[in-house]
Amino acid sequence: MAGCSQQKQYVTRIEGKQIGITAAQPETNSIESFIKPYREHIDEDLSAVLAYSPETLEKSKGEWQTNIGNFMADVTLKKARPVFEQREKKQVDICLLNHGGIRAMIPKGNVTARTAYEVMPFENSLIIIALKGEQLQEIAAYIIKEKKPHPLSGLTFTIAKDGSARKILVNGKPLVTDNIYYVATSDYLSNGGDNMAFFKKAVASYDMDYKLRNILIDYFKETDTLEVNHDKRISIEQ
């Protein structure tokens, strides 16, 4: 009887390779006709104007902060707060992203969903990390050591003449080292990416299942003109 039973078959591996269109191997009209409507639909969605940028936002200008860094950190913090509050009944305090994660500028003029894909091509998700106040001190020390304008919102400090961080404020209030603060960031950085080891000292971690790119797109959809803040978040002691 066992010899007559049918053995179930399972797919265990799928392989593929890219086949270029060449003179020897021309385009196949039937495949092109099948793909065309999907491509046109996606292109139409990506090209639709969602908002307007009053200035060019770029990461190449600015020693401690850039206009696009301020913009991205502010938008991420703004969009993270209601989601986190609804799910966890807690308030997100600050946002820290990485300078290298910004992959394109936002030119002055119309803004589309394609803009968001160009700025943030990665599939990074929003993570809220609970850190003690002393880890926020480590964030300030890390930024000073890195000398990169990482996108930062909600946290301000002054760089003293000896290179240490002073007057660290969280949303305008003095940092309390024993307090727990909630930091919005990406899943990449939450795992210690870009040497942000302080995130690995998290008291708790919350995956919001919300891609950073979609945060930008959602903000574009609900905004007529992008709000860009030029306020100083890191200053030098005189």
C-alpha positions as a printed NumPy array, in Angstrom:
array([[  0.   ,   0.   ,   0.   ],
       [  2.86 ,   2.356,   0.861],
       [  4.263,   1.919,  -2.657],
       [  0.989,   3.165,  -4.22 ],
       [  0.798,   6.432,  -2.168],
       [  1.661,   9.674,  -3.954],
       [  4.644,  11.578,  -2.602],
       [  4.012,  15.325,  -2.249],
       [  6.329,  17.551,  -4.28 ],
       [  7.601,  20.928,  -3.01 ],
       [  9.484,  23.756,  -4.681],
       [ 12.737,  24.12 ,  -2.769],
       [ 14.64 ,  26.548,  -4.975],
       [ 13.939,  29.014,  -7.802],
       [ 16.772,  30.337,  -9.936],
       [ 16.801,  33.131, -12.485],
       [ 19.164,  35.277, -14.498],
       [ 19.031,  38.578, -16.337],
       [ 18.8  ,  38.23 , -20.117],
       [ 19.701,  41.407, -21.972],
       [ 17.92 ,  42.619, -25.106],
       [ 20.478,  42.565, -27.937],
       [ 20.539,  42.446, -31.727],
       [ 20.923,  38.69 , -31.507],
       [ 18.175,  38.419, -28.921],
       [ 15.615,  41.146, -29.696],
       [ 12.634,  42.261, -27.663],
       [  9.673,  39.89 , -27.542],
       [  6.548,  41.784, -28.496],
       [  4.194,  39.581, -26.503],
       [  6.183,  40.152, -23.287],
       [  6.43 ,  43.885, -23.945],
       [  2.668,  44.075, -24.507],
       [  2.076,  42.227, -21.232],
       [  4.398,  44.49 , -19.207],
       [  3.484,  47.835, -20.822],
       [  0.233,  48.597, -18.921],
       [  1.829,  47.776, -15.565],
       [  4.847,  49.977, -16.343],
       [  2.662,  52.864, -17.462],
       [  0.493,  52.563, -14.354],
       [  3.508,  52.599, -12.024],
       [  5.086,  55.481, -13.935],
       [  1.863,  57.491, -13.671],
       [  1.706,  56.934,  -9.898],
       [  5.362,  57.86 ,  -9.374],
       [  5.092,  61.006, -11.535],
       [  1.968,  62.494,  -9.963],
       [  2.72 ,  65.831,  -8.27 ],
       [  2.075,  65.553,  -4.51 ],
       [  3.601,  68.732,  -3.055],
       [  5.958,  71.661,  -3.704],
       [  9.431,  72.299,  -2.307],
       [ 10.163,  76.016,  -1.761],
       [ 13.917,  75.446,  -1.946],
       [ 16.438,  72.823,  -2.998],
       [ 17.115,  70.442,  -0.12 ],
       [ 20.554,  68.816,  -0.195],
       [ 23.01 ,  67.17 ,   2.142],
       [ 26.232,  68.619,   0.735],
       [ 25.857,  72.05 ,   2.375],
       [ 26.199,  72.332,   6.131],
       [ 28.787,  71.313,   8.717],
       [ 26.586,  70.105,  11.575],
       [ 23.196,  70.098,   9.929],
       [ 21.652,  70.38 ,   6.473],
       [ 18.272,  71.563,   5.29 ],
       [ 17.358,  68.112,   3.966],
       [ 18.553,  66.48 ,   7.201],
       [ 16.405,  68.789,   9.324],
       [ 13.488,  68.179,   6.979],
       [ 13.73 ,  64.384,   7.037],
       [ 14.197,  64.161,  10.801],
       [ 11.314,  66.575,  11.448],
       [  8.953,  64.725,   9.113],
       [  9.894,  61.317,  10.553],
       [  9.359,  62.585,  14.104],
       [  6.052,  64.219,  13.169],
       [  4.698,  61.075,  11.509],
       [  6.09 ,  58.688,  14.151],
       [  4.46 ,  60.389,  17.13 ],
       [  0.764,  59.656,  16.464],
       [  1.503,  56.071,  15.39 ],
       [  3.57 ,  55.331,  18.507],
       [  1.162,  57.112,  20.823],
       [ -1.778,  55.135,  19.481],
       [  0.007,  51.796,  19.738],
       [  2.068,  52.217,  22.905],
       [  0.528,  55.261,  24.652],
       [  3.979,  56.837,  24.772],
       [  5.566,  59.954,  23.283],
       [  8.466,  59.865,  20.787],
       [ 11.064,  62.383,  21.979],
       [ 13.658,  62.684,  19.228],
       [ 14.613,  61.398,  15.79 ],
       [ 18.071,  60.424,  14.601],
       [ 18.776,  59.174,  11.07 ],
       [ 22.056,  58.905,   9.169],
       [ 23.641,  61.296,   6.707],
       [ 24.614,  58.434,   4.369],
       [ 21.015,  57.242,   4.112],
       [ 20.035,  60.335,   2.126],
       [ 20.665,  59.291,  -1.479],
       [ 19.42 ,  62.298,  -3.484],
       [ 18.454,  65.941,  -3.16 ],
       [ 14.929,  67.351,  -3.334],
       [ 15.075,  70.054,  -6.031],
       [ 13.055,  73.238,  -5.695],
       [  9.705,  72.729,  -7.402],
       [  7.21 ,  69.927,  -7.685],
       [  7.609,  66.86 ,  -5.48 ],
       [  6.403,  63.386,  -6.473],
       [  6.446,  59.873,  -5.06 ],
       [  9.469,  59.264,  -7.318],
       [ 11.254,  61.966,  -5.294],
       [ 10.779,  59.871,  -2.155],
       [ 12.143,  56.759,  -3.906],
       [ 15.209,  58.71 ,  -5.067],
       [ 15.895,  60.185,  -1.619],
       [ 15.206,  56.937,   0.245],
       [ 15.668,  53.943,  -2.113],
       [ 16.196,  51.482,   0.734],
       [ 13.48 ,  49.396,   2.381],
       [ 14.281,  50.721,   5.866],
       [ 11.485,  50.718,   8.443],
       [ 10.714,  53.012,  11.349],
       [ 11.895,  51.671,  14.711],
       [ 11.307,  53.374,  18.047],
       [ 14.132,  52.727,  20.506],
       [ 13.826,  53.327,  24.246],
       [ 17.128,  54.669,  25.59 ],
       [ 18.306,  55.973,  28.915],
       [ 19.384,  59.586,  29.096],
       [ 23.032,  58.579,  29.238],
       [ 22.695,  57.042,  25.763],
       [ 21.443,  60.399,  24.467],
       [ 24.701,  61.818,  25.81 ],
       [ 26.444,  59.129,  23.73 ],
       [ 24.466,  60.274,  20.675],
       [ 25.775,  63.821,  21.116],
       [ 29.345,  62.54 ,  21.592],
       [ 28.986,  60.302,  18.511],
       [ 27.859,  63.209,  16.306],
       [ 30.765,  65.358,  17.506],
       [ 33.228,  62.527,  16.826],
       [ 31.738,  61.695,  13.41 ],
       [ 31.629,  65.336,  12.279],
       [ 28.726,  64.515,   9.951],
       [ 25.407,  66.369,   9.728],
       [ 23.206,  63.421,  10.673],
       [ 19.465,  64.245,  10.486],
       [ 18.429,  65.179,  14.022],
       [ 15.199,  66.489,  15.54 ],
       [ 14.101,  67.084,  19.129],
       [ 17.653,  67.065,  20.522],
       [ 19.893,  70.141,  20.707],
       [ 23.306,  70.677,  22.246],
       [ 26.36 ,  72.91 ,  22.228],
       [ 29.891,  71.783,  21.403],
       [ 32.232,  73.153,  24.07 ],
       [ 35.783,  74.309,  23.337],
       [ 37.126,  71.017,  24.728],
       [ 34.995,  69.088,  22.201],
       [ 32.427,  67.794,  24.692],
       [ 28.651,  68.153,  24.434],
       [ 27.082,  70.737,  26.744],
       [ 23.593,  72.127,  27.296],
       [ 21.916,  68.98 ,  25.985],
       [ 18.189,  69.636,  25.661],
       [ 15.355,  67.281,  24.712],
       [ 12.529,  69.295,  23.223],
       [ 13.842,  72.361,  25.045],
       [ 14.177,  70.671,  28.453],
       [ 17.464,  69.646,  30.136],
       [ 18.428,  66.02 ,  29.621],
       [ 17.865,  63.777,  32.68 ],
       [ 20.277,  60.848,  32.579],
       [ 17.967,  58.515,  34.533],
       [ 14.964,  59.162,  32.294],
       [ 13.86 ,  56.884,  29.463],
       [ 13.591,  58.606,  26.086],
       [ 12.027,  57.271,  22.897],
       [ 14.061,  57.731,  19.713],
       [ 12.719,  57.325,  16.163],
       [ 15.251,  55.809,  13.773],
       [ 15.631,  53.148,  11.08 ],
       [ 15.91 ,  49.386,  11.51 ],
       [ 19.406,  49.598,   9.997],
       [ 20.645,  52.048,  12.625],
       [ 18.786,  50.319,  15.463],
       [ 21.016,  47.299,  14.812],
       [ 24.168,  49.372,  15.24 ],
       [ 24.576,  50.473,  11.617],
       [ 26.995,  53.371,  10.954],
       [ 28.655,  52.532,  14.295],
       [ 25.649,  53.768,  16.269],
       [ 26.399,  51.278,  19.042],
       [ 24.31 ,  53.218,  21.587],
       [ 21.15 ,  51.838,  19.956],
       [ 22.213,  48.322,  20.959],
       [ 21.869,  49.42 ,  24.602],
       [ 18.118,  49.838,  24.116],
       [ 15.806,  49.275,  27.067],
       [ 13.069,  48.357,  24.563],
       [ 12.498,  48.384,  20.81 ],
       [  9.295,  48.82 ,  18.808],
       [  8.929,  47.995,  15.101],
       [  6.31 ,  50.36 ,  13.665],
       [  6.04 ,  48.402,  10.371],
       [  6.178,  51.751,   8.552],
       [  8.814,  52.31 ,   5.867],
       [ 10.725,  55.602,   6.049],
       [ 10.033,  56.136,   2.335],
       [  6.293,  55.793,   2.937],
       [  6.547,  58.341,   5.738],
       [  7.859,  60.831,   3.175],
       [  5.168,  59.921,   0.627],
       [  2.383,  60.215,   3.217],
       [  3.726,  63.609,   4.287],
       [  3.903,  64.787,   0.655],
       [  0.284,  63.716,   0.085],
       [ -1.033,  65.748,   3.021],
       [  1.159,  68.809,   2.443],
       [  0.929,  71.578,  -0.126],
       [  4.353,  73.168,   0.492],
       [  7.179,  71.404,   2.331],
       [  8.03 ,  72.937,   5.709],
       [ 11.782,  73.352,   6.059],
       [ 13.262,  74.439,   9.395],
       [ 16.671,  76.1  ,   9.537],
       [ 16.872,  76.372,  13.32 ],
       [ 20.252,  75.444,  14.819],
       [ 20.267,  72.092,  16.572],
       [ 23.997,  71.94 ,  17.181],
       [ 25.911,  75.107,  18.028],
       [ 29.541,  75.886,  18.789],
       [ 30.495,  77.462,  22.118],
       [ 31.996,  80.902,  21.583]])
